[in-house]
Coordinates of C-alpha atoms and ligand atoms in Angstrom, one line a residue:
X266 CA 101.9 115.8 80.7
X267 CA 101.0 114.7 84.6
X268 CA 97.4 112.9 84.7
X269 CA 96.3 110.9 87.5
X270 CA 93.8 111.1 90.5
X271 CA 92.7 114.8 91.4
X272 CA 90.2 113.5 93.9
X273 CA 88.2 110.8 95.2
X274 CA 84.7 109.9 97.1
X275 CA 83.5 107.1 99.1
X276 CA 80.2 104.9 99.5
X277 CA 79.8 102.6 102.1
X278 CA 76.2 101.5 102.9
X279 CA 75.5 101.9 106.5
X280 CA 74.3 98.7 107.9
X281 CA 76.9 96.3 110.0
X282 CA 78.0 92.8 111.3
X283 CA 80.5 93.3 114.5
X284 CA 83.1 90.4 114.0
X285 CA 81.9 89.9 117.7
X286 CA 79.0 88.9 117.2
X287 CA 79.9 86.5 114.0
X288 CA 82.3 85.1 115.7
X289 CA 80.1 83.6 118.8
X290 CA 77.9 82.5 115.9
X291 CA 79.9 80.7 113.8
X292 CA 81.5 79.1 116.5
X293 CA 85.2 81.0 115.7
X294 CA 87.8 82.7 118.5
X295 CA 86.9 86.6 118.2
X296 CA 90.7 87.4 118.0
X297 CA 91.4 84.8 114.6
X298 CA 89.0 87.3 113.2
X299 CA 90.3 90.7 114.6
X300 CA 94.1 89.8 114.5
X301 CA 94.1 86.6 111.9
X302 CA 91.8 88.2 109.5
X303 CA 91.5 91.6 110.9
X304 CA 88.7 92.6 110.7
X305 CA 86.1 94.2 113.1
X306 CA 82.7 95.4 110.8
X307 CA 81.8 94.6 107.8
X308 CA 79.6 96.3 105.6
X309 CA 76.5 95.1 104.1
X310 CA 74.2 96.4 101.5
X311 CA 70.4 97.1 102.7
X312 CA 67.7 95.2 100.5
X313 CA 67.0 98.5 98.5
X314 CA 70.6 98.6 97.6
X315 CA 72.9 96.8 95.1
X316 CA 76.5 98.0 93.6
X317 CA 74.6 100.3 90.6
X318 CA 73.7 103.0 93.1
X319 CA 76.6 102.3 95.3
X320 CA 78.8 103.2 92.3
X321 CA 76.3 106.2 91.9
X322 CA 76.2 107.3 95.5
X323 CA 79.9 107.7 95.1
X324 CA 79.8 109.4 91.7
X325 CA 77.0 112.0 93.0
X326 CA 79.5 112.7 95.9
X327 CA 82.7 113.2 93.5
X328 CA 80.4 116.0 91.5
X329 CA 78.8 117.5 94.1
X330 CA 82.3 118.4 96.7
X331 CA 84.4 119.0 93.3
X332 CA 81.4 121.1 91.9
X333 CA 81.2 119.3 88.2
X334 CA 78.9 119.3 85.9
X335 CA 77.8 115.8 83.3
X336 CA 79.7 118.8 80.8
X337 CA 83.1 118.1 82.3
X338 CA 82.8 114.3 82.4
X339 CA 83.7 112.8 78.8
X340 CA 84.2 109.3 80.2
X341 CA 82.6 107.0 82.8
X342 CA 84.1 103.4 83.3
X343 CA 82.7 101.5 86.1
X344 CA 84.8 98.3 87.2
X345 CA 83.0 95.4 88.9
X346 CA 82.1 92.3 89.6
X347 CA 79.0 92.4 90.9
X348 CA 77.2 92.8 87.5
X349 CA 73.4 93.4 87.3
X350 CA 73.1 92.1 84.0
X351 CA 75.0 90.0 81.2
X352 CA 74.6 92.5 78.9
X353 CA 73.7 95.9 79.8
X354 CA 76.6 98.1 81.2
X355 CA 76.3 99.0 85.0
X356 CA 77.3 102.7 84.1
X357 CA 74.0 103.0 82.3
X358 CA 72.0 102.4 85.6
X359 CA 74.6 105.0 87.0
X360 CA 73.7 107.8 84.0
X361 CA 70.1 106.9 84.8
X362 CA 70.7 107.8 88.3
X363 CA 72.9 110.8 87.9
X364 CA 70.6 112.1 85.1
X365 CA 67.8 112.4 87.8
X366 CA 69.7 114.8 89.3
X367 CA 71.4 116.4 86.6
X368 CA 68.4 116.3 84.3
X369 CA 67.5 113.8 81.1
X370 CA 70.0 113.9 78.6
X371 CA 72.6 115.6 80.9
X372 CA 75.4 112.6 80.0
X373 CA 74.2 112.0 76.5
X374 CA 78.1 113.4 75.2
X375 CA 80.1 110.8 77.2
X376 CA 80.9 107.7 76.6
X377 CA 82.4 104.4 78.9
X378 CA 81.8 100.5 79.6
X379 CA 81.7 98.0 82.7
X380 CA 85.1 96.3 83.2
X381 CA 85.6 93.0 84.6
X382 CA 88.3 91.3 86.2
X383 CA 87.8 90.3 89.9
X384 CA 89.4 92.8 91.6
X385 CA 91.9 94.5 89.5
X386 CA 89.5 95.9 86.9
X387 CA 89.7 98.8 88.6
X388 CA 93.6 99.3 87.9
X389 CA 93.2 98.8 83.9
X390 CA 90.2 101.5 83.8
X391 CA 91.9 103.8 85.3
X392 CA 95.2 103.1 83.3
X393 CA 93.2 103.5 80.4
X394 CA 91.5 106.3 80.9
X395 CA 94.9 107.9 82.2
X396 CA 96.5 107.1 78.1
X397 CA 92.8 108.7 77.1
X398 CA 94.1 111.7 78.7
X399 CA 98.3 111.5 77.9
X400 CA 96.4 110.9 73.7
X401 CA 94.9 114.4 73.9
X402 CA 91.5 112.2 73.1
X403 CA 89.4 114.0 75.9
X404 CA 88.3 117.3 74.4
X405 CA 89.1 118.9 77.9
X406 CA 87.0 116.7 79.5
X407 CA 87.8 114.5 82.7
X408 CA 87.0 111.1 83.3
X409 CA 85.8 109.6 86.3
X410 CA 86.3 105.9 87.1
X411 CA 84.2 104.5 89.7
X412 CA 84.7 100.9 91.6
X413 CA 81.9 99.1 93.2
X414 CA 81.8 95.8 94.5
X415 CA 79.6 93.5 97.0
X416 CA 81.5 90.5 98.7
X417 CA 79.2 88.0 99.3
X418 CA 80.0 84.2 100.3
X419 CA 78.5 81.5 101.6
X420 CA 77.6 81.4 105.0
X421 CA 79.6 78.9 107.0
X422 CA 81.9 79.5 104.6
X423 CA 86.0 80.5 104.9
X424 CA 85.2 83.5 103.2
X425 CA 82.2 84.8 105.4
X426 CA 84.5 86.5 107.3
X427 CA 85.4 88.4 104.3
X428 CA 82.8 90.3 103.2
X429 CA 82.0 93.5 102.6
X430 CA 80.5 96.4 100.5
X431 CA 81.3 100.0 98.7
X432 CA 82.2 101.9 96.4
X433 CA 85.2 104.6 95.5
X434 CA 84.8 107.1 92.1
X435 CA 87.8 108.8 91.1
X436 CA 88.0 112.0 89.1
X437 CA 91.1 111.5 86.7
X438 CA 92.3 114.8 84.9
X439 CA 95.1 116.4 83.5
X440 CA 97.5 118.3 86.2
X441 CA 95.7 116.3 89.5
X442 CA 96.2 117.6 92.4
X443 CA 96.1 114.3 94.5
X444 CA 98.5 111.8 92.6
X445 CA 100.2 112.4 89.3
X446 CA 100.7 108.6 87.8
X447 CA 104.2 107.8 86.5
X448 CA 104.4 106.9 83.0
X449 CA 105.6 104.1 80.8
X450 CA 106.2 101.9 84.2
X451 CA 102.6 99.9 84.5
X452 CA 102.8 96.5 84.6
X453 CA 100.9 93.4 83.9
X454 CA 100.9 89.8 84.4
X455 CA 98.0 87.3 82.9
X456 CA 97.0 84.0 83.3
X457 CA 93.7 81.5 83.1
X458 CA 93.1 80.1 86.9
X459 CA 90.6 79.0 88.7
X460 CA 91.4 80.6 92.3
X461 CA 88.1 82.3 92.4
X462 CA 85.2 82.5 90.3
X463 CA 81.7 83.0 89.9
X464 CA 79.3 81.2 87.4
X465 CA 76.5 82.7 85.3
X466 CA 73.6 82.4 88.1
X467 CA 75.5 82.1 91.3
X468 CA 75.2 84.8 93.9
X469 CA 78.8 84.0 96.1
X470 CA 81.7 82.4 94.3
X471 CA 84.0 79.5 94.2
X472 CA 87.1 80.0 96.0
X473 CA 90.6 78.0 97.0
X474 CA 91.3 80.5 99.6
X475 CA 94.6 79.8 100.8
X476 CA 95.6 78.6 96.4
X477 CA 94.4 82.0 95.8
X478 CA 96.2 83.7 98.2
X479 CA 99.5 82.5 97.2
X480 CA 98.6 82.8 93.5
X481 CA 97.7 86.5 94.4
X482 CA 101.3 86.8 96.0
X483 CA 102.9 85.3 93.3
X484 CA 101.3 87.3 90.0
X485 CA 101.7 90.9 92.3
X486 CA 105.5 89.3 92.4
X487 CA 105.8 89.1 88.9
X488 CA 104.5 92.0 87.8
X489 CA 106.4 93.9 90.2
X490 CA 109.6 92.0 88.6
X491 CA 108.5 93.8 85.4
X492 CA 107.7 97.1 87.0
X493 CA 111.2 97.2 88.2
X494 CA 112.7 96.7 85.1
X495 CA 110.6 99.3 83.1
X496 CA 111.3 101.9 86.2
X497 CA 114.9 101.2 86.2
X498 CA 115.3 101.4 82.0
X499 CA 113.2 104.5 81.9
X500 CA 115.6 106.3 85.3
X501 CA 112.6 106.5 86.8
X502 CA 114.2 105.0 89.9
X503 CA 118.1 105.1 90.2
X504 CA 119.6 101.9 92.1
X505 CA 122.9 102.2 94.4
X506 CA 124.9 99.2 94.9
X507 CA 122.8 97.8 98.0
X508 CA 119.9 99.1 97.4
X509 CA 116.1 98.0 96.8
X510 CA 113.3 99.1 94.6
X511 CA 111.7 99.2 97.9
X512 CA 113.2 101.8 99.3
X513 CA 112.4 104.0 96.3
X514 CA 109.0 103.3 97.1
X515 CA 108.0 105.9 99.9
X516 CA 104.3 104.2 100.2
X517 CA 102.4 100.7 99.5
X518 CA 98.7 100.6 98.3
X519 CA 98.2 96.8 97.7
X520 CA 94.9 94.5 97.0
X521 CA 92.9 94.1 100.3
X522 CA 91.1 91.1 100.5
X523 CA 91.0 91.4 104.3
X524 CA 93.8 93.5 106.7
X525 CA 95.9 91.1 107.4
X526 CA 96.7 90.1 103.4
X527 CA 98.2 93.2 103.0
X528 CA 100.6 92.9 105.7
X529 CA 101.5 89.1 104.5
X530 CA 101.6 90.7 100.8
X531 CA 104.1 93.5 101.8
X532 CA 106.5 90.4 104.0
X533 CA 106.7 88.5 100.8
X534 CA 107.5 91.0 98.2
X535 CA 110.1 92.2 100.7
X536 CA 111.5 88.9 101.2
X537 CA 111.9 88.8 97.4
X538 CA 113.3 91.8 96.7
X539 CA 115.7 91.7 99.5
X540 CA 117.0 87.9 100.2
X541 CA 120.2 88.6 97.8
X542 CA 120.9 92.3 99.0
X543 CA 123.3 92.6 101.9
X544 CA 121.1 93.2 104.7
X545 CA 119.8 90.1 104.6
X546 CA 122.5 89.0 106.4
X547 CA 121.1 90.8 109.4
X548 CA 117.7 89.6 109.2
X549 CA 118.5 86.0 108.7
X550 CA 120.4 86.6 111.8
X551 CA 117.6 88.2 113.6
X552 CA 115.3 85.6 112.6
X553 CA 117.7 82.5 113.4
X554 CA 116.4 80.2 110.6
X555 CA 117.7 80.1 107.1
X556 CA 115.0 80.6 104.6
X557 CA 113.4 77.7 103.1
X558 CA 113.1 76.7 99.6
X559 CA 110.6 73.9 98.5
X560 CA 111.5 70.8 97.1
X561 CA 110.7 71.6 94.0
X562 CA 111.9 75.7 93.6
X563 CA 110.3 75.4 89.9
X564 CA 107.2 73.8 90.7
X565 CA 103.4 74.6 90.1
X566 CA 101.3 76.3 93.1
X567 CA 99.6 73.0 93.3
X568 CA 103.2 71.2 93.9
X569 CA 104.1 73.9 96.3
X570 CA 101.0 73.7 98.4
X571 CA 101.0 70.3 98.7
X572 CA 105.1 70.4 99.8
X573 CA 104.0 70.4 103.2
X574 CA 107.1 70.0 105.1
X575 CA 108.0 73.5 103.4
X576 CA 104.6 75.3 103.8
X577 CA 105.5 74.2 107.5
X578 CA 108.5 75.6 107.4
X579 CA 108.3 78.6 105.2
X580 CA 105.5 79.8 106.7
X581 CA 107.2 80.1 110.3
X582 CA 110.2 81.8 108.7
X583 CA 107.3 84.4 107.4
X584 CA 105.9 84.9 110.7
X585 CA 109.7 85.2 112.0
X586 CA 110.2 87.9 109.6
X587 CA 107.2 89.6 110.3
X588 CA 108.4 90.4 114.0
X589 CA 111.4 91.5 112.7
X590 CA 112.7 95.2 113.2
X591 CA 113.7 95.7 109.3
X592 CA 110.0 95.0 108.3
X593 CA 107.9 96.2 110.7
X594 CA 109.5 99.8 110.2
X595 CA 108.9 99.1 106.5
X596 CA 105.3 98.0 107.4
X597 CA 105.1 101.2 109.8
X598 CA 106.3 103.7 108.0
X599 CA 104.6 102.5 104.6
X600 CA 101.8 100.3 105.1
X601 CA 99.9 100.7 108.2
X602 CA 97.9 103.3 107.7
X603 CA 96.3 101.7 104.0
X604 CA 94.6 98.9 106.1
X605 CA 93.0 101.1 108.7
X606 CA 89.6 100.9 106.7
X607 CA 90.1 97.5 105.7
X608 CA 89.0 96.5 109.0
X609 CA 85.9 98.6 108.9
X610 CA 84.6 98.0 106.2
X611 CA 85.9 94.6 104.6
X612 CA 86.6 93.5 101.4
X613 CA 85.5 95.6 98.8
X614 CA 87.0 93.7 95.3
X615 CA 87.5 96.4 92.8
X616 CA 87.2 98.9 95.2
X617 CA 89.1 97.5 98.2
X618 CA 92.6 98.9 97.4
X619 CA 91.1 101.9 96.1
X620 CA 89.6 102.3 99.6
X621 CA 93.0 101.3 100.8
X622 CA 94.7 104.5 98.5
X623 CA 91.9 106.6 100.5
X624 CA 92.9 105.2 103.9
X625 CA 96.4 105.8 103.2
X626 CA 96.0 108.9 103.1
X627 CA 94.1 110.0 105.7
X628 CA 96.1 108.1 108.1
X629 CA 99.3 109.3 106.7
X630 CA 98.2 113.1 106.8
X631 CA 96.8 112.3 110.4
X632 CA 99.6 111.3 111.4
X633 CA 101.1 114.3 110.7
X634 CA 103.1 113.0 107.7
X635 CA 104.8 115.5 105.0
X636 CA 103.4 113.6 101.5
X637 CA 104.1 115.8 99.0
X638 CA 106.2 114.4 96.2
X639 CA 106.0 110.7 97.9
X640 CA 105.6 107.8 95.5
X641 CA 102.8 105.1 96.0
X642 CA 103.8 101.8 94.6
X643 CA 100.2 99.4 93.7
X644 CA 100.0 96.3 93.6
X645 CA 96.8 95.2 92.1
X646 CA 95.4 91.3 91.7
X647 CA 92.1 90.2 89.8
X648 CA 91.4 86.4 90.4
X649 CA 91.4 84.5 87.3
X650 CA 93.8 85.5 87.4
X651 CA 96.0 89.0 86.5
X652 CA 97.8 91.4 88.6
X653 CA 99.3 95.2 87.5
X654 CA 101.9 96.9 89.6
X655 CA 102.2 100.7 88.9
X656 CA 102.7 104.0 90.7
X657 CA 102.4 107.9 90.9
X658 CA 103.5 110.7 93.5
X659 CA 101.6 112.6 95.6
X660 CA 101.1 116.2 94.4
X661 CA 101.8 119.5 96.1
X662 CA 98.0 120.5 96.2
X663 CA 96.7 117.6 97.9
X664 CA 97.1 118.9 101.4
X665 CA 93.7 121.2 100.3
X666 CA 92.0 118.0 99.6
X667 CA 93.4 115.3 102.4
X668 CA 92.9 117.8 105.6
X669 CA 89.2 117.2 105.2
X670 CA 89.3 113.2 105.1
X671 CA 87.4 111.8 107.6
X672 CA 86.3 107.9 107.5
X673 CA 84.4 107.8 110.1
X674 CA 82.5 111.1 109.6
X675 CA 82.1 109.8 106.1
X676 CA 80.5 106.6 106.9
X677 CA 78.2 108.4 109.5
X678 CA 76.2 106.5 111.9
X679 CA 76.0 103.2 111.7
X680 CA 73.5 100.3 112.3
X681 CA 74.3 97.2 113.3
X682 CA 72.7 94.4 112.6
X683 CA 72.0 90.7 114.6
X684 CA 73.1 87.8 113.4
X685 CA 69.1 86.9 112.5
X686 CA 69.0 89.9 110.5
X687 CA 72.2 89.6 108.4
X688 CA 71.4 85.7 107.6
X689 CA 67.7 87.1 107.1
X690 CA 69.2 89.9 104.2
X691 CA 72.1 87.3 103.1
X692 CA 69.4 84.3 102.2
X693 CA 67.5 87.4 99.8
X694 CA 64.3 86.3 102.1
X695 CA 63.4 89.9 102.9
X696 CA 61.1 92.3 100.3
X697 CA 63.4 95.1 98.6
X698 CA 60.8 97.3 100.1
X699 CA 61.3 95.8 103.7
X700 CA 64.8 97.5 103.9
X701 CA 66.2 98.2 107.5
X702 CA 67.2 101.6 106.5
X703 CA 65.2 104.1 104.0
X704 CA 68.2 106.1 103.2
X705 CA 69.4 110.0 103.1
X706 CA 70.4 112.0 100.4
X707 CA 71.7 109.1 98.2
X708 CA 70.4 106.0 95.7
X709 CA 68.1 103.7 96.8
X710 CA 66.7 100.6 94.1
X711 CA 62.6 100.9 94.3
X712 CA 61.8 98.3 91.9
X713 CA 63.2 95.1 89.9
X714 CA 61.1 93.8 86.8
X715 CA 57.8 95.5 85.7
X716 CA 54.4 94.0 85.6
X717 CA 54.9 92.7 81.5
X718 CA 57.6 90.0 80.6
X719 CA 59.1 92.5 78.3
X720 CA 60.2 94.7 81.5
X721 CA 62.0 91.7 83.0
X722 CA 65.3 92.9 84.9
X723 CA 64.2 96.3 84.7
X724 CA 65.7 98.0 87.5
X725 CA 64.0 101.4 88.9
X726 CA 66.3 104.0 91.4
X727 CA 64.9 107.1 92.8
X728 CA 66.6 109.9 94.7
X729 CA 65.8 110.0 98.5
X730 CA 66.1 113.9 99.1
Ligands
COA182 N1 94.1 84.3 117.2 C1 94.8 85.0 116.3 N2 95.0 84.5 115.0 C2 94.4 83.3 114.7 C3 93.7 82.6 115.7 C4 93.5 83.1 117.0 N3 92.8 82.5 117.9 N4 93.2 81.5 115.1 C5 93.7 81.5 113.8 N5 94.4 82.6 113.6 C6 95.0 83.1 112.4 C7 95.8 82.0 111.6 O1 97.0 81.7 112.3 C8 95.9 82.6 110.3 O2 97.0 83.6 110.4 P1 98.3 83.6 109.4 O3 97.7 83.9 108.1 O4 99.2 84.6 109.9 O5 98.8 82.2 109.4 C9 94.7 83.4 110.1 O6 94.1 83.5 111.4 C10 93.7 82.8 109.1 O7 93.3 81.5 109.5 P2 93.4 80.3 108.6 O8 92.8 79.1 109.4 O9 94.8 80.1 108.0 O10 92.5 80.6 107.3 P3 91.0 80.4 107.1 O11 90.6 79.0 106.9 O12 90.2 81.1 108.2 O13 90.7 81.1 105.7 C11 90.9 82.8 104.0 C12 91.2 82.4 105.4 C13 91.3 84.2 103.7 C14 91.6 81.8 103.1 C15 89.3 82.7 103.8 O14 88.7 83.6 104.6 C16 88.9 82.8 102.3 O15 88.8 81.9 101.6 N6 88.6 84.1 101.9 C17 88.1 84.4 100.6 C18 89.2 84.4 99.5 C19 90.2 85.5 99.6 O16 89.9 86.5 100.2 N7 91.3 85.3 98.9 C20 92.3 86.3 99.0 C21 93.1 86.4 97.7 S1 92.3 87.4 96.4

């Protein structure tokens, strides 16, 4: 049986910092941000908007161009990590929502839960809900998983630079008509770290950037070491003397904290699965530097990051190899086009390679790409830390569905705001009521708390026709 993704939908709220702008502010050369980071807007949510109707904005867009029914949806999971509450589920502020459209009671049949792990709940909800499917469990029903997420550091932070907002919901059936997952091929990797997290109470998180972006490397490594052997044992994937897993892999939909991570994500993966393959040969030769190896090959992260004469070194022989022919056609032909809403938009946790897989495609298609029967490698990482690599192939109908992608059109107009105003939103000192934007046809938040202790955290949404 082929389940997967038979379509998607978007959120992104409408309001905008230009990296411009942020980066005369803060002090920072505009072009670390467009070519170090890349990025060139982020998205922000308005004060009458938080990641519940986000996620329901997107959900309300999945029904309405797929025409479904609350009748047709048997499960709901809604990954995050921008929960609203310790203890009651983000998809029941999304039922509420839908239900106001769809009338009282319209859901009451399904079932779901939030999921959190950083940024790769995502992955496992929609893995699970896949095997809900492959069981035979769903009564003919589909389930739709939806990721929603609001990046939010400090200001004057590292990570400022890295925020972002939206939402993607995805409509997993039997037969899709987008991407059919592979089976018996998803891979995990688990471990307890502290590269990123955010205590009970706190609004932005706790972050060792550069600690967790080799950690995220590293796990997305690992799990891809296990992906290969499952695809290999199963036939899935057939090597010839020579050959990669890579090269079996037609397309690459990876974690997007920012643009540029995905490229640096792709150069190491490929350096691993290619430094004892023959062509290396060439590439060490086109580079002109062997590779380097740290002092200590079995070290921790901690030992490795602090080996500075091979960070130094290692991390020139990266940039090498990113200029060299043999990637950059890789990165071309199976890469690019995933990041093109990365800059736009910015991080997006859960969502972001989700947002990436919707990129991807448009860009691919755009490009004039055949991408029937092409197979999407992912490479998912959750802080914390755990990572899942799986994959799925591209399905004969999804021309139908990927000829009316349009990001831009999607997003609509945008507004964008100063740097006053975004500090003004960021700091929480503006009224939910005193938002910049009243909103169209989606989700807005009207009220938090009601006037009697008992209604503390009680969070009203209304419709805006
Ligand atoms: N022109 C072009 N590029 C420039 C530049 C300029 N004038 N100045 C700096 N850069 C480049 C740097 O060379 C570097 O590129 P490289 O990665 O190819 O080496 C890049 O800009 C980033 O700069 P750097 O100083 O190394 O990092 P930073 O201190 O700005 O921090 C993060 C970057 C991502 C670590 C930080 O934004 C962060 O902590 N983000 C949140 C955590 C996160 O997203 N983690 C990801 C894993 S889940």
């Amino acid at each position: 049986m082929q389940v997967g993704i038979d379509d998607l939908a978007i959120y992104v709220p409408k309001l905008y910092i230009d990296y411009k702008d942020f980066a005369q502010a803060r002090g920072i050369n505009p072009q670390k941000l467009e070519y170090g980071i890349g990025i060139k807007k982020m998205a922000l949510v308005d004060t009458n908007q938080d990641s519940a109707c986000m996620a329901a904005n997107a959900c309300l867009k999945l029904m309405q161009k797929n025409d479904l029914q609350p009748q047709n949806i048997g499960r709901m999971y809604v990954a995050t990590e921008s929960a609203l509450d310790e203890s009651k589920a983000m998809n029941s502020f999304v039922i509420g929502m839908l239900e106001e459209v769809y009338g009282e009671g319209s859901f009451e049949h399904a079932g779901g839960i939030e999921c959190k792990f950083a940024c790769v709940s995502g992955s496992y909800a929609l893995y699970d809900n896949t095997n809900w499917i492959r069981a035979e469990e769903n009564n003919n029903k589909a389930a739709v998983v939806i990721v929603s997420d609001i990046a939010k550091y400090d200001i004057g932070s590292a990570g400022e630079y890295t925020q972002g907002a939206g939402a993607v919901a995805m409509l997993i059936t039997e037969n899709p008509r987008l991407l059919a997952f592979d089976s018996k091929i998803a891979s995990t990797i688990i471990k307890n770290e502290y590269d990123f997290y955010r205590p009970f109470g706190k609004e932005t998180p706790l972050v060792n950037g550069n600690y967790s972006n080799l950690l995220y490397l590293i796990q997305v490594k690992k799990a891809f070491d296990s992906y290969k052997e499952k695809a290999i044992r199963t036939g899935l994937i057939r090597l010839r003397n020579g050959e990669s897993i890579t090269d079996h892999i037609d397309l690459f939909s990876v974690h997007l904290p920012y643009r540029k991570m995905g490229e640096k994500a792709l150069a190491y993966l490929l350096r691993h699965e290619w430094r004892h393959l023959p062509r290396w040969q060439h590439i060490i030769k086109e580079i002109g530097m062997i590779e380097p190896v740290p002092k200590d090959p079995r070290g921790t992260i901690e030992s490795i990051l602090a080996d500075k004469e091979f960070m130094e070194s290692d991390e020139k022989f990266r940039r090498a190899f990113m200029q060299t022919s043999s990637y950059n056609e890789v990165f071309e032909q199976k890469m690019a086009s995933s990041l093109e809403a990365s800059s736009l938009i910015g991080n997006l946790y859960t969502a972001s390679m989700y947002m990436g897989l919707r990129s991807l495609l448009e860009f691919e298609y755009k490009k004039g790409v055949e991408l029937e029967s092409k197979r999407i490698g992912f490479g998912s990482y959750g802080s914390g830390s755990s990572a899942m690599v799986f994959s799925g192939v591209i399905q004969p109908e999804y021309r139908g569905l990927v000829k009316n992608m349009n990001l831009e059109e999607e997003i609509g107009m945008r507004t964008k705001l100063s740097i006053e105003e975004y500090e003004e939103v960021h700091k929480n000192e503006r009224n939910l009521n005193d938002c910049h934007l009243r909103g169209h046809k989606e989700f807005v938040l009207v009220k938090i708390g009601g006037s009697t202790a008992d209604k503390a955290g009680f969070r009203e949404y209304n419709y805006l026709n």
